[in-house]
Short mmCIF file of N, CA and C in Angstrom, two decimals:
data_model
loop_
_atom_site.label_atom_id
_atom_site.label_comp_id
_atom_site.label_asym_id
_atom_site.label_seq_id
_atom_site.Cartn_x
_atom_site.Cartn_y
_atom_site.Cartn_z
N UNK Q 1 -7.64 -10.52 -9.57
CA UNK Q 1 -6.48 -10.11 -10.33
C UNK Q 1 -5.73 -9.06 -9.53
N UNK Q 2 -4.22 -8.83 -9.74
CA UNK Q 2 -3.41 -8.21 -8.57
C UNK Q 2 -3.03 -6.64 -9.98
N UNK Q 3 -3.53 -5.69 -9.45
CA UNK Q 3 -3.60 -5.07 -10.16
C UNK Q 3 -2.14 -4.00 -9.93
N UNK Q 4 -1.57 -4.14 -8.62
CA UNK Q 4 -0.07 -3.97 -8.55
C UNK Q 4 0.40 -4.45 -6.86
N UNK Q 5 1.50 -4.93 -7.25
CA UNK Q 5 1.97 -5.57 -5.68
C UNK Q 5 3.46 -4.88 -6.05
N UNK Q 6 3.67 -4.44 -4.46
CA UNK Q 6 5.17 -3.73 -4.27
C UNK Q 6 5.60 -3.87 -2.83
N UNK Q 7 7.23 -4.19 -3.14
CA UNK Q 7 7.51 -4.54 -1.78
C UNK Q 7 8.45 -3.07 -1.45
N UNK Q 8 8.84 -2.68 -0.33
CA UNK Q 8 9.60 -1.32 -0.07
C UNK Q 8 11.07 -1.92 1.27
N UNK Q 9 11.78 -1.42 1.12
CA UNK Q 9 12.74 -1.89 2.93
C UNK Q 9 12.21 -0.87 3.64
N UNK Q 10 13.08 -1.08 4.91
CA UNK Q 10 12.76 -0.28 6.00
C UNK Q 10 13.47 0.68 5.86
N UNK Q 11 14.07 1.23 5.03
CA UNK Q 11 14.41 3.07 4.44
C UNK Q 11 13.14 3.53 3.21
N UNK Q 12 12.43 2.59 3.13
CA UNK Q 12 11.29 3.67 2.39
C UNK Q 12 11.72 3.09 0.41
N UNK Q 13 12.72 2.90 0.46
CA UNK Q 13 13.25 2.10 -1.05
C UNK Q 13 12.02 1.18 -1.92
N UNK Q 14 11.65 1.59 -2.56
CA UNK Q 14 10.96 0.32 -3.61
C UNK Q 14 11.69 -0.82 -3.96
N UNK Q 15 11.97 -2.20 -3.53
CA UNK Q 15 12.57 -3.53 -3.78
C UNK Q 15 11.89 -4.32 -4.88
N UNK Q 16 10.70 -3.98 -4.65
CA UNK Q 16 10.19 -4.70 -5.87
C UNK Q 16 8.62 -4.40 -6.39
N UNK Q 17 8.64 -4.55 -7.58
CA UNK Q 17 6.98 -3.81 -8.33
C UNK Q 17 6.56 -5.37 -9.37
N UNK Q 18 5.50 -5.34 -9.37
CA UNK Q 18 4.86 -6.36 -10.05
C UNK Q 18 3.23 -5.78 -10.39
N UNK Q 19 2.74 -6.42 -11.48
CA UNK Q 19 1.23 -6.02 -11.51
C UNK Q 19 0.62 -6.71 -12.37
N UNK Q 20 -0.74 -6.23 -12.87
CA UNK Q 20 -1.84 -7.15 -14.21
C UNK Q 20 -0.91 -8.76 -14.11
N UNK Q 21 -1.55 -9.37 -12.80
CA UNK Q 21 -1.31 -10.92 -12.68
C UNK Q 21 -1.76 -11.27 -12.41
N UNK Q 22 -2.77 -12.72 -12.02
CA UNK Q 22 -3.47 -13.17 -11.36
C UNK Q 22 -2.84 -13.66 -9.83
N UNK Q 23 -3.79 -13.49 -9.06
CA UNK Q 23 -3.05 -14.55 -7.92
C UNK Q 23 -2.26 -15.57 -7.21
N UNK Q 24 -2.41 -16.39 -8.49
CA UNK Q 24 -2.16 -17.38 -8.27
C UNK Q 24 -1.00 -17.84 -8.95
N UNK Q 25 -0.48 -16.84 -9.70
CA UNK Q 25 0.49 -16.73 -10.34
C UNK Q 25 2.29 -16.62 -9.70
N UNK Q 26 2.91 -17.21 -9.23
CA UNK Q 26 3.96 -17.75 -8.33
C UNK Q 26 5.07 -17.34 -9.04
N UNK Q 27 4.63 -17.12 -10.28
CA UNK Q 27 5.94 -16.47 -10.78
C UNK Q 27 6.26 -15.22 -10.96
N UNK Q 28 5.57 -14.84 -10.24
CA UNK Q 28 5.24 -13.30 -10.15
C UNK Q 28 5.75 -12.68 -9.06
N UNK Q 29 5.94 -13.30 -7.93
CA UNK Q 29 5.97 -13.15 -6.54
C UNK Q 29 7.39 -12.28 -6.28
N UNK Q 30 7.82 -11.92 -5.21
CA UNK Q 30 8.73 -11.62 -4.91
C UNK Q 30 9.86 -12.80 -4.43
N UNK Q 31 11.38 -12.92 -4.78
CA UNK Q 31 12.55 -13.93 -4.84
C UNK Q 31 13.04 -13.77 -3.28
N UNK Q 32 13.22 -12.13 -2.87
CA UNK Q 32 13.82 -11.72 -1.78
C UNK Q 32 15.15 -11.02 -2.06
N UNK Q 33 14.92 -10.65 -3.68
CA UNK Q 33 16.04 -10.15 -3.97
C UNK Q 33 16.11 -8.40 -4.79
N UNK Q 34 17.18 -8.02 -4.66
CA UNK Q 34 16.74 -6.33 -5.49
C UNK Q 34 17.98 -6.62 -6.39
N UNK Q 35 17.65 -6.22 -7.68
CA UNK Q 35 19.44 -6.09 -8.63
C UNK Q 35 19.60 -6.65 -8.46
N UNK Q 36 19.49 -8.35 -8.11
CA UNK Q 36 20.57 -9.58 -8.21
C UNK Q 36 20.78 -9.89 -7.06
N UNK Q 37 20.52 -9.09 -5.82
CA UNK Q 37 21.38 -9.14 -4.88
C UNK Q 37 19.75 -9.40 -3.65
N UNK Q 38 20.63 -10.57 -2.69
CA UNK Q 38 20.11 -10.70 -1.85
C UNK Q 38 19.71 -10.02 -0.91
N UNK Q 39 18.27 -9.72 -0.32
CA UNK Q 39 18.46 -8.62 0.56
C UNK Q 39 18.42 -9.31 2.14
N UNK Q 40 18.91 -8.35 2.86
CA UNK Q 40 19.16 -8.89 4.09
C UNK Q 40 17.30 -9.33 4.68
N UNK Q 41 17.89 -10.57 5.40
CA UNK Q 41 16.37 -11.01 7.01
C UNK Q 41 16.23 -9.64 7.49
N UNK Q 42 14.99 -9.49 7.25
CA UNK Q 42 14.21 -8.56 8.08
C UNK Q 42 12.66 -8.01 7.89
N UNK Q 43 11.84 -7.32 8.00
CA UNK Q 43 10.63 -6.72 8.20
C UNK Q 43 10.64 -5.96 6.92
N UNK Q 44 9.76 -6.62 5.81
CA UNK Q 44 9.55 -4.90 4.37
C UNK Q 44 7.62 -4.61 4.60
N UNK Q 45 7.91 -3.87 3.88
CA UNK Q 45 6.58 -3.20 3.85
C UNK Q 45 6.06 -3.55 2.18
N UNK Q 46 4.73 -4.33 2.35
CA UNK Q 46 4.06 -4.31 0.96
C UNK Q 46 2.82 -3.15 1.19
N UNK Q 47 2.22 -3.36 -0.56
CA UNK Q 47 1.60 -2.70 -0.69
C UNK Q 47 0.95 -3.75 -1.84
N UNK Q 48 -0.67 -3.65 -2.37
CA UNK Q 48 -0.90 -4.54 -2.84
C UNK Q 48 -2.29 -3.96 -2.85
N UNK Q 49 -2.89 -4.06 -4.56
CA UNK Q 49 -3.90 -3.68 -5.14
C UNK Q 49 -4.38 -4.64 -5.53
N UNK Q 50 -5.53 -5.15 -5.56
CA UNK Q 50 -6.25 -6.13 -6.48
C UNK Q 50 -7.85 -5.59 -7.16
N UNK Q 51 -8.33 -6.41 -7.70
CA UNK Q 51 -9.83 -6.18 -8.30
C UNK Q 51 -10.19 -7.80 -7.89
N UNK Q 52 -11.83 -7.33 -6.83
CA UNK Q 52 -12.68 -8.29 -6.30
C UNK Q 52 -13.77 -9.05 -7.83
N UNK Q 53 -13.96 -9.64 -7.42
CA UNK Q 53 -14.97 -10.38 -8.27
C UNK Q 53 -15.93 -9.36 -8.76
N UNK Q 54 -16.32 -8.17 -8.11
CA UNK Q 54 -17.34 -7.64 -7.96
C UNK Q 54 -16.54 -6.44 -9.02
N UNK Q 55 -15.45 -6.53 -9.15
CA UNK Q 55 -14.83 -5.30 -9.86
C UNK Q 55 -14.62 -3.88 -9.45
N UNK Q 56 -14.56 -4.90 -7.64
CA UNK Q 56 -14.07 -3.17 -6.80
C UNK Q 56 -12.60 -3.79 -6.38
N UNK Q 57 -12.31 -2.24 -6.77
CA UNK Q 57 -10.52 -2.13 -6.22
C UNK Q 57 -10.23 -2.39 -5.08
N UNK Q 58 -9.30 -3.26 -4.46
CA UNK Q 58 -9.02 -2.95 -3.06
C UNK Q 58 -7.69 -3.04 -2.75
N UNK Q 59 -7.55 -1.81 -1.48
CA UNK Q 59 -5.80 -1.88 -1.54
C UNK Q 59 -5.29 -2.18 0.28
N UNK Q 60 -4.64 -3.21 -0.21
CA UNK Q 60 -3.84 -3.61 1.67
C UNK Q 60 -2.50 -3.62 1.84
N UNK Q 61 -2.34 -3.11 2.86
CA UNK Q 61 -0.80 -2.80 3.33
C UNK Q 61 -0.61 -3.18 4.54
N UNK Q 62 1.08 -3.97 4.50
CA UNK Q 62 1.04 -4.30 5.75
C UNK Q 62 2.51 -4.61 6.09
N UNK Q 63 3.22 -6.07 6.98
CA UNK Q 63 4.57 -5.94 6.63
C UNK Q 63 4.54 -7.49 6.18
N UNK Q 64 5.85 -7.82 6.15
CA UNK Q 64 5.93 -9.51 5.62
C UNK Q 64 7.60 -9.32 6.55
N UNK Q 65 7.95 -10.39 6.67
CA UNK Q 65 9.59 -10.97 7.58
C UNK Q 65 10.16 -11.88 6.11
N UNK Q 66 11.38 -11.50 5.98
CA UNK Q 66 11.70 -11.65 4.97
C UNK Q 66 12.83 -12.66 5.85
N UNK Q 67 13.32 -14.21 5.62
CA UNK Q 67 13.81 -14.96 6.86
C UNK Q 67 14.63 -15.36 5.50
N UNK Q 68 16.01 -16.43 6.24
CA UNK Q 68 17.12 -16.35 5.55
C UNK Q 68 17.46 -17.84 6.32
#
């Protein structure tokens, strides 16, 4: 279970927050968009919490290419 996923731009901005979802859940995901509005191709920074089977927290960060 994704206990919070967030995407940020490359000024440090929060674009997008999501959380309490399962994985596999697609409708959850990020569009590529903030306010309606498309954001430009380029490099964001996630951040992304889940709970293991085992019911330990784990948190990974990294970047994603956001392509157009």
């Amino acid at each position: 279970k994704i206990s919070s996923f967030k995407i940020f731009n490359r000024n440090g901005r929060l674009v997008f927050q999501s959380g309490n979802f399962y994985a596999n859940d697609i409708s959850k995901g990020w569009n590529g968009k903030f306010n309606g509005a498309d954001q430009p191709a380029g490099a964001y920074v996630y951040s992304v919490e889940f709970i293991c089977a085992n019911n330990q927290p784990v948190i990974k960060n990294g970047n994603i290419l956001l392509l157009r």
